N, CA, C and O atoms as a Tinker XYZ file with bonds, in Angstrom:
   304  protein
     1  N      0.820000   -1.196000    0.000000    73     2
     2  CA     0.000000    0.000000    0.000000    64     1     3
     3  C      0.865000    1.260000    0.000000    63     2     4     5
     4  O      0.428000    2.300000   -0.493000    81     3
     5  N      2.062000    1.190000    0.534000    73     3     6
     6  CA     2.919000    2.372000    0.590000    64     5     7
     7  C      3.268000    2.911000   -0.789000    63     6     8     9
     8  O      3.409000    4.123000   -0.957000    81     7
     9  N      3.408000    2.039000   -1.776000    73     7    10
    10  CA     3.789000    2.479000   -3.117000    64     9    11
    11  C      2.589000    2.930000   -3.939000    63    10    12    13
    12  O      2.755000    3.567000   -4.979000    81    11
    13  N      1.388000    2.608000   -3.485000    73    11    14
    14  CA     0.186000    2.970000   -4.246000    64    13    15
    15  C     -0.098000    4.465000   -4.156000    63    14    16    17
    16  O      0.131000    5.105000   -3.130000    81    15
    17  N     -0.591000    4.981000   -5.235000    73    15    18
    18  CA    -1.072000    6.367000   -5.278000    64    17    19
    19  C     -2.439000    6.310000   -5.931000    63    18    20    21
    20  O     -2.581000    5.780000   -7.034000    81    19
    21  N     -3.446000    6.851000   -5.261000    73    19    22
    22  CA    -4.787000    6.804000   -5.824000    64    21    23
    23  C     -5.602000    7.992000   -5.337000    63    22    24    25
    24  O     -5.227000    8.694000   -4.398000    81    23
    25  N     -6.722000    8.190000   -6.005000    73    23    26
    26  CA    -7.631000    9.270000   -5.642000    64    25    27
    27  C     -8.925000    8.671000   -5.110000    63    26    28    29
    28  O     -9.382000    7.623000   -5.569000    81    27
    29  N     -9.496000    9.349000   -4.145000    73    27    30
    30  CA   -10.791000    8.976000   -3.596000    64    29    31
    31  C    -11.750000   10.113000   -3.933000    63    30    32    33
    32  O    -11.472000   11.278000   -3.648000    81    31
    33  N    -12.875000    9.765000   -4.538000    73    31    34
    34  CA   -13.867000   10.750000   -4.954000    64    33    35
    35  C    -15.117000   10.582000   -4.094000    63    34    36    37
    36  O    -15.600000    9.466000   -3.900000    81    35
    37  N    -15.630000   11.681000   -3.588000    73    35    38
    38  CA   -16.863000   11.673000   -2.806000    64    37    39
    39  C    -17.819000   12.665000   -3.439000    63    38    40    41
    40  O    -17.429000   13.782000   -3.782000    81    39
    41  N    -19.060000   12.262000   -3.593000    73    39    42
    42  CA   -20.079000   13.184000   -4.096000    64    41    43
    43  C    -21.253000   13.202000   -3.128000    63    42    44    45
    44  O    -21.595000   12.187000   -2.521000    81    43
    45  N    -21.850000   14.355000   -2.999000    73    43    46
    46  CA   -23.092000   14.508000   -2.248000    64    45    47
    47  C    -24.158000   14.879000   -3.260000    63    46    48    49
    48  O    -23.910000   15.659000   -4.180000    81    47
    49  N    -25.341000   14.321000   -3.087000    73    47    50
    50  CA   -26.410000   14.534000   -4.061000    64    49    51
    51  C    -27.670000   15.074000   -3.394000    63    50    52    53
    52  O    -27.832000   15.012000   -2.176000    81    51
    53  N    -28.552000   15.604000   -4.230000    73    51    54
    54  CA   -29.809000   16.172000   -3.744000    64    53    55
    55  C    -30.830000   15.100000   -3.407000    63    54    56    57
    56  O    -31.823000   15.381000   -2.735000    81    55
    57  N    -30.604000   13.895000   -3.858000    73    55    58
    58  CA   -31.505000   12.768000   -3.615000    64    57    59
    59  C    -30.843000   11.492000   -4.091000    63    58    60    61
    60  O    -29.772000   11.534000   -4.696000    81    59
    61  N    -31.465000   10.366000   -3.825000    73    59    62
    62  CA   -30.834000    9.080000   -4.125000    64    61    63
    63  C    -30.962000    8.618000   -5.566000    63    62    64    65
    64  O    -30.151000    7.812000   -6.021000    81    63
    65  N    -31.938000    9.095000   -6.282000    73    63    66
    66  CA   -32.238000    8.541000   -7.598000    64    65    67
    67  C    -32.100000    9.587000   -8.706000    63    66    68    69
    68  O    -32.895000   10.524000   -8.764000    81    67
    69  N    -31.094000    9.441000   -9.596000    73    67    70
    70  CA   -30.953000   10.390000  -10.705000    64    69    71
    71  C    -32.214000   10.474000  -11.565000    63    70    72    73
    72  O    -32.553000   11.551000  -12.057000    81    71
    73  N    -32.906000    9.360000  -11.750000    73    71    74
    74  CA   -34.125000    9.349000  -12.557000    64    73    75
    75  C    -35.271000   10.107000  -11.929000    63    74    76    77
    76  O    -36.250000   10.430000  -12.602000    81    75
    77  N    -35.159000   10.394000  -10.648000    73    75    78
    78  CA   -36.190000   11.151000   -9.939000    64    77    79
    79  C    -35.694000   12.530000   -9.518000    63    78    80    81
    80  O    -36.241000   13.144000   -8.602000    81    79
    81  N    -34.660000   13.006000  -10.191000    73    79    82
    82  CA   -34.195000   14.369000   -9.940000    64    81    83
    83  C    -32.983000   14.494000   -9.043000    63    82    84    85
    84  O    -32.544000   15.613000   -8.775000    81    83
    85  N    -32.418000   13.384000   -8.562000    73    83    86
    86  CA   -31.213000   13.462000   -7.734000    64    85    87
    87  C    -30.043000   13.992000   -8.550000    63    86    88    89
    88  O    -29.705000   13.427000   -9.591000    81    87
    89  N    -29.429000   15.064000   -8.090000    73    87    90
    90  CA   -28.328000   15.709000   -8.819000    64    89    91
    91  C    -27.139000   15.904000   -7.885000    63    90    92    93
    92  O    -27.305000   15.972000   -6.668000    81    91
    93  N    -25.952000   15.993000   -8.451000    73    91    94
    94  CA   -24.745000   16.241000   -7.664000    64    93    95
    95  C    -24.767000   17.671000   -7.132000    63    94    96    97
    96  O    -25.056000   18.613000   -7.870000    81    95
    97  N    -24.454000   17.826000   -5.823000    73    95    98
    98  CA   -24.386000   19.169000   -5.240000    64    97    99
    99  C    -23.044000   19.443000   -4.560000    63    98   100   101
   100  O    -22.802000   20.567000   -4.121000    81    99
   101  N    -22.171000   18.443000   -4.467000    73    99   102
   102  CA   -20.810000   18.662000   -3.980000    64   101   103
   103  C    -19.920000   17.542000   -4.502000    63   102   104   105
   104  O    -20.325000   16.381000   -4.555000    81   103
   105  N    -18.705000   17.907000   -4.886000    73   103   106
   106  CA   -17.694000   16.942000   -5.325000    64   105   107
   107  C    -16.421000   17.230000   -4.533000    63   106   108   109
   108  O    -16.002000   18.380000   -4.403000    81   107
   109  N    -15.818000   16.176000   -4.012000    73   107   110
   110  CA   -14.537000   16.312000   -3.314000    64   109   111
   111  C    -13.624000   15.174000   -3.750000    63   110   112   113
   112  O    -14.067000   14.037000   -3.907000    81   111
   113  N    -12.356000   15.486000   -3.944000    73   111   114
   114  CA   -11.353000   14.488000   -4.326000    64   113   115
   115  C    -10.151000   14.665000   -3.411000    63   114   116   117
   116  O     -9.682000   15.782000   -3.190000    81   115
   117  N     -9.658000   13.550000   -2.882000    73   115   118
   118  CA    -8.406000   13.577000   -2.128000    64   117   119
   119  C     -7.439000   12.601000   -2.776000    63   118   120   121
   120  O     -7.845000   11.593000   -3.353000    81   119
   121  N     -6.162000   12.914000   -2.674000    73   119   122
   122  CA    -5.104000   12.044000   -3.189000    64   121   123
   123  C     -4.484000   11.314000   -1.999000    63   122   124   125
   124  O     -4.179000   11.923000   -0.974000    81   123
   125  N     -4.302000   10.003000   -2.152000    73   123   126
   126  CA    -3.692000    9.196000   -1.099000    64   125   127
   127  C     -2.403000    8.599000   -1.648000    63   126   128   129
   128  O     -2.402000    7.937000   -2.686000    81   127
   129  N     -1.305000    8.842000   -0.935000    73   127   130
   130  CA    -0.010000    8.281000   -1.324000    64   129   131
   131  C      0.822000    8.106000   -0.062000    63   130   132   133
   132  O      0.943000    9.018000    0.755000    81   131
   133  N      1.386000    6.931000    0.076000    73   131   134
   134  CA     2.215000    6.616000    1.253000    64   133   135
   135  C      1.492000    6.942000    2.557000    63   134   136   137
   136  O      2.071000    7.514000    3.480000    81   135
   137  N      0.228000    6.571000    2.611000    73   135   138
   138  CA    -0.622000    6.754000    3.795000    64   137   139
   139  C     -0.882000    8.215000    4.149000    63   138   140   141
   140  O     -1.425000    8.508000    5.215000    81   139
   141  N     -0.507000    9.117000    3.279000    73   139   142
   142  CA    -0.801000   10.542000    3.475000    64   141   143
   143  C     -1.995000   10.909000    2.603000    63   142   144   145
   144  O     -2.082000   10.498000    1.446000    81   143
   145  N     -2.897000   11.674000    3.159000    73   143   146
   146  CA    -4.090000   12.116000    2.435000    64   145   147
   147  C     -3.964000   13.610000    2.195000    63   146   148   149
   148  O     -3.786000   14.392000    3.129000    81   147
   149  N     -4.059000   13.997000    0.917000    73   147   150
   150  CA    -3.961000   15.412000    0.554000    64   149   151
   151  C     -5.212000   15.824000   -0.220000    63   150   152   153
   152  O     -5.579000   15.176000   -1.201000    81   151
   153  N     -5.864000   16.894000    0.218000    73   151   154
   154  CA    -6.993000   17.395000   -0.560000    64   153   155
   155  C     -6.530000   17.789000   -1.960000    63   154   156   157
   156  O     -5.485000   18.421000   -2.118000    81   155
   157  N     -7.303000   17.418000   -2.965000    73   155   158
   158  CA    -6.952000   17.744000   -4.344000    64   157   159
   159  C     -7.964000   18.699000   -4.974000    63   158   160   161
   160  O     -7.599000   19.572000   -5.761000    81   159
   161  N     -9.242000   18.522000   -4.618000    73   159   162
   162  CA   -10.285000   19.330000   -5.255000    64   161   163
   163  C    -11.548000   19.228000   -4.416000    63   162   164   165
   164  O    -11.877000   18.157000   -3.905000    81   163
   165  N    -12.256000   20.346000   -4.274000    73   163   166
   166  CA   -13.552000   20.343000   -3.596000    64   165   167
   167  C    -14.346000   21.522000   -4.103000    63   166   168   169
   168  O    -13.826000   22.632000   -4.215000    81   167
   169  N    -15.602000   21.281000   -4.408000    73   167   170
   170  CA   -16.476000   22.376000   -4.805000    64   169   171
   171  C    -17.927000   22.008000   -4.556000    63   170   172   173
   172  O    -18.327000   20.851000   -4.688000    81   171
   173  N    -18.697000   23.007000   -4.197000    73   171   174
   174  CA   -20.141000   22.851000   -4.226000    64   173   175
   175  C    -20.563000   22.947000   -5.681000    63   174   176   177
   176  O    -19.864000   23.555000   -6.492000    81   175
   177  N    -21.693000   22.356000   -6.017000    73   175   178
   178  CA   -22.191000   22.351000   -7.389000    64   177   179
   179  C    -23.657000   22.764000   -7.365000    63   178   180   181
   180  O    -24.447000   22.209000   -6.602000    81   179
   181  N    -24.019000   23.729000   -8.191000    73   179   182
   182  CA   -25.422000   24.133000   -8.301000    64   181   183
   183  C    -26.185000   23.011000   -8.993000    63   182   184   185
   184  O    -25.955000   22.762000  -10.177000    81   183
   185  N    -27.088000   22.325000   -8.288000    73   183   186
   186  CA   -27.812000   21.217000   -8.900000    64   185   187
   187  C    -28.933000   21.668000   -9.835000    63   186   188   189
   188  O    -29.575000   20.845000  -10.487000    81   187
   189  N    -29.160000   22.962000   -9.894000    73   187   190
   190  CA   -30.201000   23.539000  -10.746000    64   189   191
   191  C    -31.565000   22.922000  -10.447000    63   190   192   193
   192  O    -32.354000   22.653000  -11.353000    81   191
   193  N    -31.819000   22.709000   -9.186000    73   191   194
   194  CA   -33.089000   22.145000   -8.741000    64   193   195
   195  C    -33.122000   22.101000   -7.228000    63   194   196   197
   196  O    -32.191000   22.561000   -6.567000    81   195
   197  N    -34.191000   21.550000   -6.679000    73   195   198
   198  CA   -34.335000   21.522000   -5.223000    64   197   199
   199  C    -33.399000   20.522000   -4.549000    63   198   200   201
   200  O    -32.922000   19.572000   -5.171000    81   199
   201  N    -33.151000   20.758000   -3.272000    73   199   202
   202  CA   -32.408000   19.830000   -2.419000    64   201   203
   203  C    -33.436000   19.193000   -1.490000    63   202   204   205
   204  O    -34.173000   19.902000   -0.804000    81   203
   205  N    -33.492000   17.871000   -1.461000    73   203   206
   206  CA   -34.485000   17.202000   -0.617000    64   205   207
   207  C    -34.202000   17.498000    0.852000    63   206   208   209
   208  O    -33.046000   17.680000    1.233000    81   207
   209  N    -35.236000   17.548000    1.676000    73   207   210
   210  CA   -35.020000   17.760000    3.111000    64   209   211
   211  C    -34.079000   16.706000    3.703000    63   210   212   213
   212  O    -33.257000   17.028000    4.561000    81   211
   213  N    -34.192000   15.463000    3.258000    73   211   214
   214  CA   -33.313000   14.396000    3.748000    64   213   215
   215  C    -31.857000   14.696000    3.413000    63   214   216   217
   216  O    -30.985000   14.566000    4.271000    81   215
   217  N    -31.587000   15.099000    2.162000    73   215   218
   218  CA   -30.214000   15.396000    1.740000    64   217   219
   219  C    -29.656000   16.591000    2.505000    63   218   220   221
   220  O    -28.491000   16.581000    2.902000    81   219
   221  N    -30.465000   17.607000    2.713000    73   219   222
   222  CA   -30.017000   18.790000    3.458000    64   221   223
   223  C    -29.688000   18.429000    4.898000    63   222   224   225
   224  O    -28.688000   18.896000    5.444000    81   223
   225  N    -30.520000   17.602000    5.515000    73   223   226
   226  CA   -30.266000   17.195000    6.897000    64   225   227
   227  C    -29.026000   16.314000    6.986000    63   226   228   229
   228  O    -28.221000   16.471000    7.904000    81   227
   229  N    -28.865000   15.396000    6.048000    73   227   230
   230  CA   -27.739000   14.466000    6.060000    64   229   231
   231  C    -26.403000   15.170000    5.831000    63   230   232   233
   232  O    -25.416000   14.871000    6.503000    81   231
   233  N    -26.375000   16.106000    4.878000    73   231   234
   234  CA   -25.114000   16.731000    4.469000    64   233   235
   235  C    -24.865000   18.099000    5.085000    63   234   236   237
   236  O    -23.721000   18.548000    5.163000    81   235
   237  N    -25.922000   18.759000    5.521000    73   235   238
   238  CA   -25.787000   20.130000    5.998000    64   237   239
   239  C    -25.728000   21.142000    4.863000    63   238   240   241
   240  O    -25.515000   22.332000    5.095000    81   239
   241  N    -25.918000   20.664000    3.630000    73   239   242
   242  CA   -25.875000   21.545000    2.458000    64   241   243
   243  C    -27.305000   21.931000    2.092000    63   242   244   245
   244  O    -28.128000   21.074000    1.771000    81   243
   245  N    -27.585000   23.216000    2.143000    73   243   246
   246  CA   -28.919000   23.711000    1.807000    64   245   247
   247  C    -28.900000   24.384000    0.442000    63   246   248   249
   248  O    -27.837000   24.682000   -0.102000    81   247
   249  N    -30.063000   24.615000   -0.094000    73   247   250
   250  CA   -30.170000   25.322000   -1.376000    64   249   251
   251  C    -29.529000   26.702000   -1.250000    63   250   252   253
   252  O    -28.876000   27.176000   -2.180000    81   251
   253  N    -29.717000   27.340000   -0.105000    73   251   254
   254  CA   -29.120000   28.667000    0.112000    64   253   255
   255  C    -27.593000   28.595000    0.058000    63   254   256   257
   256  O    -26.952000   29.505000   -0.467000    81   255
   257  N    -27.009000   27.534000    0.591000    73   255   258
   258  CA   -25.548000   27.382000    0.578000    64   257   259
   259  C    -25.010000   27.202000   -0.836000    63   258   260   261
   260  O    -23.835000   27.461000   -1.096000    81   259
   261  N    -25.866000   26.762000   -1.742000    73   259   262
   262  CA   -25.442000   26.490000   -3.116000    64   261   263
   263  C    -25.545000   27.706000   -4.034000    63   262   264   265
   264  O    -25.116000   27.653000   -5.186000    81   263
   265  N    -26.112000   28.800000   -3.527000    73   263   266
   266  CA   -26.218000   30.018000   -4.352000    64   265   267
   267  C    -24.835000   30.473000   -4.787000    63   266   268   269
   268  O    -23.937000   30.624000   -3.959000    81   267
   269  N    -24.665000   30.687000   -6.064000    73   267   270
   270  CA   -23.391000   31.144000   -6.602000    64   269   271
   271  C    -22.425000   30.025000   -6.944000    63   270   272   273
   272  O    -21.359000   30.284000   -7.502000    81   271
   273  N    -22.777000   28.775000   -6.618000    73   271   274
   274  CA   -21.901000   27.645000   -6.956000    64   273   275
   275  C    -21.953000   27.393000   -8.460000    63   274   276   277
   276  O    -22.975000   27.660000   -9.093000    81   275
   277  N    -20.867000   26.884000   -9.042000    73   275   278
   278  CA   -20.884000   26.582000  -10.477000    64   277   279
   279  C    -21.795000   25.390000  -10.772000    63   278   280   281
   280  O    -22.030000   24.549000   -9.905000    81   279
   281  N    -22.295000   25.327000  -11.984000    73   279   282
   282  CA   -23.070000   24.162000  -12.409000    64   281   283
   283  C    -22.113000   23.016000  -12.734000    63   282   284   285
   284  O    -20.913000   23.228000  -12.911000    81   283
   285  N    -22.655000   21.802000  -12.812000    73   283   286
   286  CA   -21.826000   20.649000  -13.157000    64   285   287
   287  C    -21.200000   20.844000  -14.535000    63   286   288   289
   288  O    -20.029000   20.524000  -14.735000    81   287
   289  N    -21.971000   21.365000  -15.481000    73   287   290
   290  CA   -21.453000   21.578000  -16.841000    64   289   291
   291  C    -20.248000   22.520000  -16.834000    63   290   292   293
   292  O    -19.333000   22.366000  -17.643000    81   291
   293  N    -20.248000   23.472000  -15.940000    73   291   294
   294  CA   -19.141000   24.436000  -15.882000    64   293   295
   295  C    -17.846000   23.818000  -15.343000    63   294   296   297
   296  O    -16.757000   24.207000  -15.766000    81   295
   297  N    -17.952000   22.874000  -14.426000    73   295   298
   298  CA   -16.738000   22.301000  -13.840000    64   297   299
   299  C    -16.308000   20.990000  -14.481000    63   298   300   301
   300  O    -15.182000   20.540000  -14.268000    81   299
   301  N    -17.184000   20.372000  -15.261000    73   299   302
   302  CA   -16.867000   19.053000  -15.852000    64   301   303
   303  C    -15.828000   19.155000  -16.946000    63   302   304
   304  O    -15.455000   18.143000  -17.539000    81   303
C-alpha cells in the first residue's frame, strides 16, 4: 500500500435517484499516497433544482448554501 497512489472521490447529491431528480451538489477528491491524504479538489455544485429535506439534513448543504456555486457543466 505504501507504493500505491490513488484518488478517492466523494459526491453529495440532492436525492438518491438520478431518474427522480437526484443531482450532484458537492464533489470532493483527495489524493492518497504513502498513507498521506492530501486534498486535491472540492467544490459545491449548483444542482439547478431543489435539495431534498433528507439530503439537506444528512449533508448540511442547503439550497441557500449552493447560491453562486458553479453548475456541473461548468466544472466538468
